[in-house]
Short mmCIF file of C-alpha atoms and ligand atoms in Angstrom, two decimals:
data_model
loop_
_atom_site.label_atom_id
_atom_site.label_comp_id
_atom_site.label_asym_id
_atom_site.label_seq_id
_atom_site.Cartn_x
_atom_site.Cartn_y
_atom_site.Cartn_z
CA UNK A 1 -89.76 129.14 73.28
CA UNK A 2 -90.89 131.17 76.36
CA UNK A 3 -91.76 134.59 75.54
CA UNK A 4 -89.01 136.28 76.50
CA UNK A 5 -87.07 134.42 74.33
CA UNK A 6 -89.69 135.54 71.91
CA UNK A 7 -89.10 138.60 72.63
CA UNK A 8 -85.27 138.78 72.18
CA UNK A 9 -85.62 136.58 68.82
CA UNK A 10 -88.60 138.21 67.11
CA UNK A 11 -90.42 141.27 68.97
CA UNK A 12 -90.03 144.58 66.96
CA UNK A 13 -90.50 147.78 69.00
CA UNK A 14 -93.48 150.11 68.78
CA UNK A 15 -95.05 147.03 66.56
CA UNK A 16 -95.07 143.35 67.92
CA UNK A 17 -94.34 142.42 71.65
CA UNK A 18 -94.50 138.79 73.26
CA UNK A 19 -95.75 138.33 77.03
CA UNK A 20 -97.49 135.97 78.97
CA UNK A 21 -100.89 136.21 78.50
CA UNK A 22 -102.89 136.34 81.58
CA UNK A 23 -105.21 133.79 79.89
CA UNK A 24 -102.13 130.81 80.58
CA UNK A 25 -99.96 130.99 77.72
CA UNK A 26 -97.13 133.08 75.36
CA UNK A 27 -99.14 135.82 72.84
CA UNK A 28 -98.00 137.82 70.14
CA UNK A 29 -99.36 141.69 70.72
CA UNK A 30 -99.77 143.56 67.30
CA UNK A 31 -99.94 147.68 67.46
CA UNK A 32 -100.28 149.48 64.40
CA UNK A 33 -101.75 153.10 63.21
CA UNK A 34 -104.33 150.87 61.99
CA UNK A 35 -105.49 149.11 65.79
CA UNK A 36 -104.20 145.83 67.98
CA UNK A 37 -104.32 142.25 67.38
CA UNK A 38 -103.38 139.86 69.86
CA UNK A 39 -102.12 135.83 68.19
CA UNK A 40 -101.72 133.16 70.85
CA UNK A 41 -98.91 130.62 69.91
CA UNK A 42 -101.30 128.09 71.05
CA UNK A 43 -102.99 127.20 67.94
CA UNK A 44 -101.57 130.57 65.91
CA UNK A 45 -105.26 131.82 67.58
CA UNK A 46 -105.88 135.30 67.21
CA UNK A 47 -107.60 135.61 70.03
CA UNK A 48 -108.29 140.06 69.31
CA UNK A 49 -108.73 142.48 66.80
CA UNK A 50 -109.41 146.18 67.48
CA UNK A 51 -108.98 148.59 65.16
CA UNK A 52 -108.29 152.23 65.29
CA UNK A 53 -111.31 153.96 66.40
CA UNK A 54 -113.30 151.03 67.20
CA UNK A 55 -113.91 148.25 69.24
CA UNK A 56 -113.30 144.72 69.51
CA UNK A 57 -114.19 142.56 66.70
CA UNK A 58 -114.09 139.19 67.40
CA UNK A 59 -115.64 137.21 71.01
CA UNK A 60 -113.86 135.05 73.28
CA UNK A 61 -115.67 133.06 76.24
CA UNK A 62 -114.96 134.35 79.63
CA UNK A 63 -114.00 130.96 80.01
CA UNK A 64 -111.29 130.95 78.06
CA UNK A 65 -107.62 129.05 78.92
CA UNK A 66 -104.79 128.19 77.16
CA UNK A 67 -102.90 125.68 78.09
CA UNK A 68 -105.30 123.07 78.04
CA UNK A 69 -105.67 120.11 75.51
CA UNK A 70 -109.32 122.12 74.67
CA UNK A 71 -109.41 124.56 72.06
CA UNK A 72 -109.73 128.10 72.86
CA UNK A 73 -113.08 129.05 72.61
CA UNK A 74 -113.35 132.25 70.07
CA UNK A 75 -111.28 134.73 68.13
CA UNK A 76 -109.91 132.75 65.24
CA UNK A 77 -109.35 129.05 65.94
CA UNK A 78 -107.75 127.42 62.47
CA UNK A 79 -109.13 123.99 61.91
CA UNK A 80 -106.30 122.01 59.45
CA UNK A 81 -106.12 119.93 57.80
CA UNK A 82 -109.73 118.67 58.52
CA UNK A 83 -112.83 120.74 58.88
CA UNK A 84 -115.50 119.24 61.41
CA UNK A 85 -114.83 115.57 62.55
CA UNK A 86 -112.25 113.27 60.48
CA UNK A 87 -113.47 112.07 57.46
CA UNK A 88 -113.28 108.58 58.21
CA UNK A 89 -111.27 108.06 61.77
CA UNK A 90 -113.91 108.98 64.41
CA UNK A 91 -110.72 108.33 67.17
CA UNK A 92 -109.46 112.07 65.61
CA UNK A 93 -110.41 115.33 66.79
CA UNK A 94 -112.69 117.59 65.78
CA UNK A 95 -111.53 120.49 63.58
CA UNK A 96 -108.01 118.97 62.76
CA UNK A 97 -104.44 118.67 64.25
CA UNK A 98 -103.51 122.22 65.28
CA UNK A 99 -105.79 124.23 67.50
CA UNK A 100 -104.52 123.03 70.77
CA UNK A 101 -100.59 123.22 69.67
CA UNK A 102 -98.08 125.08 70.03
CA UNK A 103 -96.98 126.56 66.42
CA UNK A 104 -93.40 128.00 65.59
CA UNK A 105 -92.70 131.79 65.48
CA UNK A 106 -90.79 132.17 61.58
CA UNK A 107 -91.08 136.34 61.85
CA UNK A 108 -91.99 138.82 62.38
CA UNK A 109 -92.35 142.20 59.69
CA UNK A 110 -93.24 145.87 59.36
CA UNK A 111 -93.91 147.01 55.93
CA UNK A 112 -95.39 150.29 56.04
CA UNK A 113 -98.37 150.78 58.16
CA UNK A 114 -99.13 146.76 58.60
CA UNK A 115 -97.58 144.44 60.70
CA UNK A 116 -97.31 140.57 60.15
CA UNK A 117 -96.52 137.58 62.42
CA UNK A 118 -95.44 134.42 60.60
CA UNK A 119 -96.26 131.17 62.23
CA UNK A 120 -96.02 127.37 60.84
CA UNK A 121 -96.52 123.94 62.27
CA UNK A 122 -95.40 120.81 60.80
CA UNK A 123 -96.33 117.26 60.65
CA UNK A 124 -93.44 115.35 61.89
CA UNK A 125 -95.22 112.06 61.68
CA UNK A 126 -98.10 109.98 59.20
CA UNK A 127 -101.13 110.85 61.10
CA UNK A 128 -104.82 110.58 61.03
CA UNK A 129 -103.85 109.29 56.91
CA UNK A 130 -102.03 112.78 56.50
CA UNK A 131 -98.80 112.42 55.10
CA UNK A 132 -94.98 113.67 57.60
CA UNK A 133 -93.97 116.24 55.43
CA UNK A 134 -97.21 117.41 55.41
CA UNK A 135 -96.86 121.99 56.66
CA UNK A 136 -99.04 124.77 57.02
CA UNK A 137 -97.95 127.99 57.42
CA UNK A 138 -100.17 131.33 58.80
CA UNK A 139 -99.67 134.67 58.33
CA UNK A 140 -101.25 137.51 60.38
CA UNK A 141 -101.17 140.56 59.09
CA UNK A 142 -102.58 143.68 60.86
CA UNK A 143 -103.28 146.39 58.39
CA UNK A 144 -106.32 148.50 57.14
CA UNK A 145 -107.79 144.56 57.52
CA UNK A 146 -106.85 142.18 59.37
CA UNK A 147 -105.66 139.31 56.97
CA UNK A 148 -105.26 135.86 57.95
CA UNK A 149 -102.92 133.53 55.16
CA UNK A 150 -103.48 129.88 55.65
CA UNK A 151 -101.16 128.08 53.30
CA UNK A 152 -100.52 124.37 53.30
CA UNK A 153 -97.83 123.12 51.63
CA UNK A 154 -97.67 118.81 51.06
CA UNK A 155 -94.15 118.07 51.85
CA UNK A 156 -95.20 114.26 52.02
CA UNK A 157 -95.17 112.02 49.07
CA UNK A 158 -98.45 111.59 48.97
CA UNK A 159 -101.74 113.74 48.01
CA UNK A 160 -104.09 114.98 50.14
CA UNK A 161 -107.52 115.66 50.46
CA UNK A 162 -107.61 119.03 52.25
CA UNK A 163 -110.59 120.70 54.34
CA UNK A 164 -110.10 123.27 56.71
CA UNK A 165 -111.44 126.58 58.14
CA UNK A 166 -110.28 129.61 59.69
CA UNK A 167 -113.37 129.84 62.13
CA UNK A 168 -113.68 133.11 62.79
CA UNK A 169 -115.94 134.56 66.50
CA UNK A 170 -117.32 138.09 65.28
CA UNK A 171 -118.31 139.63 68.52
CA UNK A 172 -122.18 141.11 68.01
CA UNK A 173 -124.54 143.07 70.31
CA UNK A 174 -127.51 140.48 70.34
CA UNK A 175 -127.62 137.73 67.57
CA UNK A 176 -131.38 138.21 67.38
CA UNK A 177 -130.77 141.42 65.61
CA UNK A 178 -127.98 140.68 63.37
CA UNK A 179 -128.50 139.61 59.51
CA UNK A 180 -125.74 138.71 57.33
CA UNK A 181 -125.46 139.47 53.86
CA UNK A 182 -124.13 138.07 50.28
CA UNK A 183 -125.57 134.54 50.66
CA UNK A 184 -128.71 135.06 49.03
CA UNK A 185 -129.06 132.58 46.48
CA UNK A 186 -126.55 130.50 47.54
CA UNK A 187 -126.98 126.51 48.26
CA UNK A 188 -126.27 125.31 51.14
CA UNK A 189 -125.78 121.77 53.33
CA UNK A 190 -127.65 122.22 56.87
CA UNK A 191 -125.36 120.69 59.48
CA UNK A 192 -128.73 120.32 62.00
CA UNK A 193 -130.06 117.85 59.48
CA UNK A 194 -129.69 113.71 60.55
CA UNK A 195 -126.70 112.50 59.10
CA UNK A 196 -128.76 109.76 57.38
CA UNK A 197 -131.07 113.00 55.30
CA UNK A 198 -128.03 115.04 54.15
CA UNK A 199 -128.32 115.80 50.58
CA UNK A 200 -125.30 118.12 50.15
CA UNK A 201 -126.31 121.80 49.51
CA UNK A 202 -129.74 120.94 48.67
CA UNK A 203 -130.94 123.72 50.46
CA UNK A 204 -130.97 127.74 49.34
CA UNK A 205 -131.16 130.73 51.24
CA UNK A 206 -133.52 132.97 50.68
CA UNK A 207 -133.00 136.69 51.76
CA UNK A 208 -130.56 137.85 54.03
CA UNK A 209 -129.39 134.80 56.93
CA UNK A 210 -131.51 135.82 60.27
CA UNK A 211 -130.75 134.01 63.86
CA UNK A 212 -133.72 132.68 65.54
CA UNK A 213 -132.39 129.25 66.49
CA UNK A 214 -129.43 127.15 66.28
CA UNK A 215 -127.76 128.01 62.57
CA UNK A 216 -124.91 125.77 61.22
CA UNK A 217 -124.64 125.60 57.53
CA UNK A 218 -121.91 125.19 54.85
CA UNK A 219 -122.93 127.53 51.62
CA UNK A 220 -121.40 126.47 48.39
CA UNK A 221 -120.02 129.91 47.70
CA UNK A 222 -117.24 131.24 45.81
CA UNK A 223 -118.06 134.98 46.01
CA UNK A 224 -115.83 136.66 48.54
CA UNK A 225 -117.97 139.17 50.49
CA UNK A 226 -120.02 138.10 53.24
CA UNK A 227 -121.62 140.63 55.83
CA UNK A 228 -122.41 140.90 59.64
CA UNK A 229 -124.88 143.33 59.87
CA UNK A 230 -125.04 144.53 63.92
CA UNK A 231 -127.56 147.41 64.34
CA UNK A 232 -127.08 147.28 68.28
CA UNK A 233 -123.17 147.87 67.53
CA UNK A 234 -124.02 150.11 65.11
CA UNK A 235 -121.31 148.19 62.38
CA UNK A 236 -121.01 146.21 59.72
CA UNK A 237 -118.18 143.33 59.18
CA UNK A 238 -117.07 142.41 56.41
CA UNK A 239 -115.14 139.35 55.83
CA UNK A 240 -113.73 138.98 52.26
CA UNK A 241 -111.72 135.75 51.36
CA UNK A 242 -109.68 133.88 48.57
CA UNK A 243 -108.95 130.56 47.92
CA UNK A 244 -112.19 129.07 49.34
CA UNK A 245 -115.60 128.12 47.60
CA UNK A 246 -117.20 127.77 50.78
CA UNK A 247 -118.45 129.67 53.66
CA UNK A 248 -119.60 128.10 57.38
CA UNK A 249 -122.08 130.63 59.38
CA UNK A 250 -122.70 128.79 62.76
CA UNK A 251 -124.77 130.19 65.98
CA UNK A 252 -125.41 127.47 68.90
CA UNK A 253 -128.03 129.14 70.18
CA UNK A 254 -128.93 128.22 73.53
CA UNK A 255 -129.28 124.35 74.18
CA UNK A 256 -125.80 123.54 71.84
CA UNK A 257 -124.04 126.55 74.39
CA UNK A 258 -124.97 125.00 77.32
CA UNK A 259 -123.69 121.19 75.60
CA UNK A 260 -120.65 122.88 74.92
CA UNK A 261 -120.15 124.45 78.01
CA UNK A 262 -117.39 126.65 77.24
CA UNK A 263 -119.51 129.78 75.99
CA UNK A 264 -120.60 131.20 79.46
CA UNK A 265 -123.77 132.18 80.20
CA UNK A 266 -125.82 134.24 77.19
CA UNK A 267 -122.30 134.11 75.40
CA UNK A 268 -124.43 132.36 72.49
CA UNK A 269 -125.85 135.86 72.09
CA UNK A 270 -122.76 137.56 71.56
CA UNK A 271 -121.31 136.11 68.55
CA UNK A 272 -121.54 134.79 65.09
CA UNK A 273 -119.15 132.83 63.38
CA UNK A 274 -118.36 133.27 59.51
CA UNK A 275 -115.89 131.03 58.93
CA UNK A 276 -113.40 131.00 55.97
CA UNK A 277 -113.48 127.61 54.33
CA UNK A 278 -112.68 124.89 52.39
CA UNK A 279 -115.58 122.50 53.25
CA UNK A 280 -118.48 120.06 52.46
CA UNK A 281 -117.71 119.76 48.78
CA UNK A 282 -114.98 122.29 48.77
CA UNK A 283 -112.43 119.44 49.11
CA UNK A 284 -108.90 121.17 48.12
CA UNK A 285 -106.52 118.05 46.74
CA UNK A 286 -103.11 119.20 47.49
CA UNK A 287 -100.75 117.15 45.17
CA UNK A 288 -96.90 116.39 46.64
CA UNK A 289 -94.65 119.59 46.33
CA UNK A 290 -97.42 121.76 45.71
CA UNK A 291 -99.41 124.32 48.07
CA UNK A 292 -103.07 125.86 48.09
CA UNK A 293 -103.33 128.91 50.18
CA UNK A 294 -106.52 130.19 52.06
CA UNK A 295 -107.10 133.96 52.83
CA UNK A 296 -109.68 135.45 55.16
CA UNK A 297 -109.93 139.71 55.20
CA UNK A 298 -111.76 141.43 57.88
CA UNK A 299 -113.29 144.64 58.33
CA UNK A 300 -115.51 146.19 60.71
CA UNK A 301 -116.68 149.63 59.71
CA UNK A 302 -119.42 151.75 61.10
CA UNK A 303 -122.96 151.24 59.77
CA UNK A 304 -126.15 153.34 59.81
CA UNK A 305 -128.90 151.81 61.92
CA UNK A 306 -130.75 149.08 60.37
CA UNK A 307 -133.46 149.90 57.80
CA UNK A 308 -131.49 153.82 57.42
CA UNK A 309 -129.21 151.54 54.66
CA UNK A 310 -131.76 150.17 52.99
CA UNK A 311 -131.07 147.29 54.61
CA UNK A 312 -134.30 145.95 56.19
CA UNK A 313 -133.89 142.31 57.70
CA UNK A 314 -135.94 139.45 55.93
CA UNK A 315 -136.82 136.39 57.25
CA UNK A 316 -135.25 133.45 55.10
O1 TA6 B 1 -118.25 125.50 62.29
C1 TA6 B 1 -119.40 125.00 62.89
C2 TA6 B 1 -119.02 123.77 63.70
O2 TA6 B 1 -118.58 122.73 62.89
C3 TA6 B 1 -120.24 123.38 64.55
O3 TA6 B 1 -120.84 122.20 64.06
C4 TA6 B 1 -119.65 123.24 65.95
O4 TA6 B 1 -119.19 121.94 66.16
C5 TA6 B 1 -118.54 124.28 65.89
O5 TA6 B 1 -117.95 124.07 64.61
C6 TA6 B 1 -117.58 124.29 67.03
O6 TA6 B 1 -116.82 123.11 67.05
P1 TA6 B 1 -115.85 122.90 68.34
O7 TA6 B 1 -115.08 121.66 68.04
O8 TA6 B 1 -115.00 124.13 68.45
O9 TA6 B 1 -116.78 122.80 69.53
#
């Protein structure tokens, strides 16, 4: 649907708009008391979050285009129903089926002060050993959080064995300064190591997570709370989550930016991604006729500057 048809079928005055996006491609604008969201149908990306009073909360590359068979570079990019590359089909994409298509509009809702956008996309056909039948279904909801609802429901006749992530940009003054917190202790697998040496989560973080090279792990985690600590911004983000045992932090640093070639230049200083998950050994098996839902909250508040919290980055 173009997005004036969009418009006429689901846009809700004063709340949710559709337009072209200057960026190549229909968007979904949120506006509520609590701040703006912006959800490209490409993907169901949200590709901004500002709340009231603040600034912008997640990154996206300057290079950034939809409309191309690449995935968007930032905001929220939902890998489904595989996290990282195929488990055993190296033809397949990384990060899954969806984050270069086009997803369905379902609705759109006001209920009180938040505002929700309903997308879903559907497997019409077996693919990549995923079963037709096969749905997932996102809601964004723009409230005192902004809450993202993965849910995947296995229409096929077959179970599956689900990974996924909602990988979430957080937009940060300088990743040298930033810590992140509510890891320590936790096990982890370090993506950087050779294939051949992973052990699972053998390893365990110590402290709070600091940024002084590349950083791509999976930490076996089940409690919800991690936290971007940004002294230069002066904030804190929190992202809480349900429905996942598992959370991916990720920088690129410099050498993996410039591989990419999508960040722009320094970009690899402006972000850090804590991504919602079900991965390594979070496997989800989703049985025929049944669903398993994945929830990501975020929220960026002020914060004092670093050390005036008691919070005093340590080296892990
Ligand atoms: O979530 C971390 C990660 O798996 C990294 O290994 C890196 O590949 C990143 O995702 C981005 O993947 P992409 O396919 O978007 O380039």
């Amino acid at each position: 649907m173009t997005a004036p048809a969009l418009q006429a079928a689901h846009g809700l005055a004063g709340a949710i708009a559709f337009h072209d996006s200057e960026l190549g491609g229909p968007v979904a604008h949120l506006r509520s008391v609590h701040g703006t969201a912006l959800v490209a149908l490409q993907g169901a990306q949200v590709l901004s979050y500002v709340p009231s009073g603040g600034s912008e909360v997640l990154w996206l590359s300057p290079l950034a285009r939809l409309g191309t068979a690449k995935a968007v570079r930032g905001g929220i990019p939902v890998c489904w129903p595989w996290f990282g590359p195929h488990p055993n089909d190296p033809r397949q994409p990384a990060h899954g089926l969806v984050r270069s298509s086009r997803w369905r509009v379902v609705e759109t809702a006001v209920h009180g002060h938040a505002v929700r956008v309903r997308f879903a996309w559907a497997l019409e056909t077996k693919t990549a050993g995923f079963p037709a039948g096969l749905t997932a279904q996102l809601d964004v909801t723009l409230g005192e959080d902004l809450a993202l609802d993965l849910v995947t429901f296995n229409g096929g006749d077959e179970a599956i064995a689900l990974t996924q992530a909602l990988h979430t940009y957080l937009k940060v003054g300088d990743i040298g300064g930033v810590t992140v917190s509510g890891l320590e202790g936790r096990p982890y697998v370090d993506q950087l190591e050779p294939p051949s040496q992973r052990r699972g989560a053998h390893k365990l973080q110590t402290g709070l997570v600091v940024f002084e090279g590349e950083v791509d792990r999976i930490y076996a985690t089940a409690d919800p709370i991690a936290t971007v600590l940004d002294p230069l911004l002066g904030r804190r983000i929190v992202v809480d989550k349900d429905g996942s045992a598992s959370t991916v932090v990720w920088n690129p640093w410099m050498e993996k930016a410039a591989r990419l070639g999508d960040v722009g230049p320094d970009g690899y200083r402006a972000f850090v991604c804590i991504e919602t998950a079900n991965a390594g050994d979070d496997v989800r098996t989703v049985q025929p006729g049944t669903s398993h839902r994945l929830t990501a909250m975020i929220h960026a508040a002020t914060a004092a500057p670093s050390g005036a919290d008691g919070v005093n980055p340590v080296a892990s």
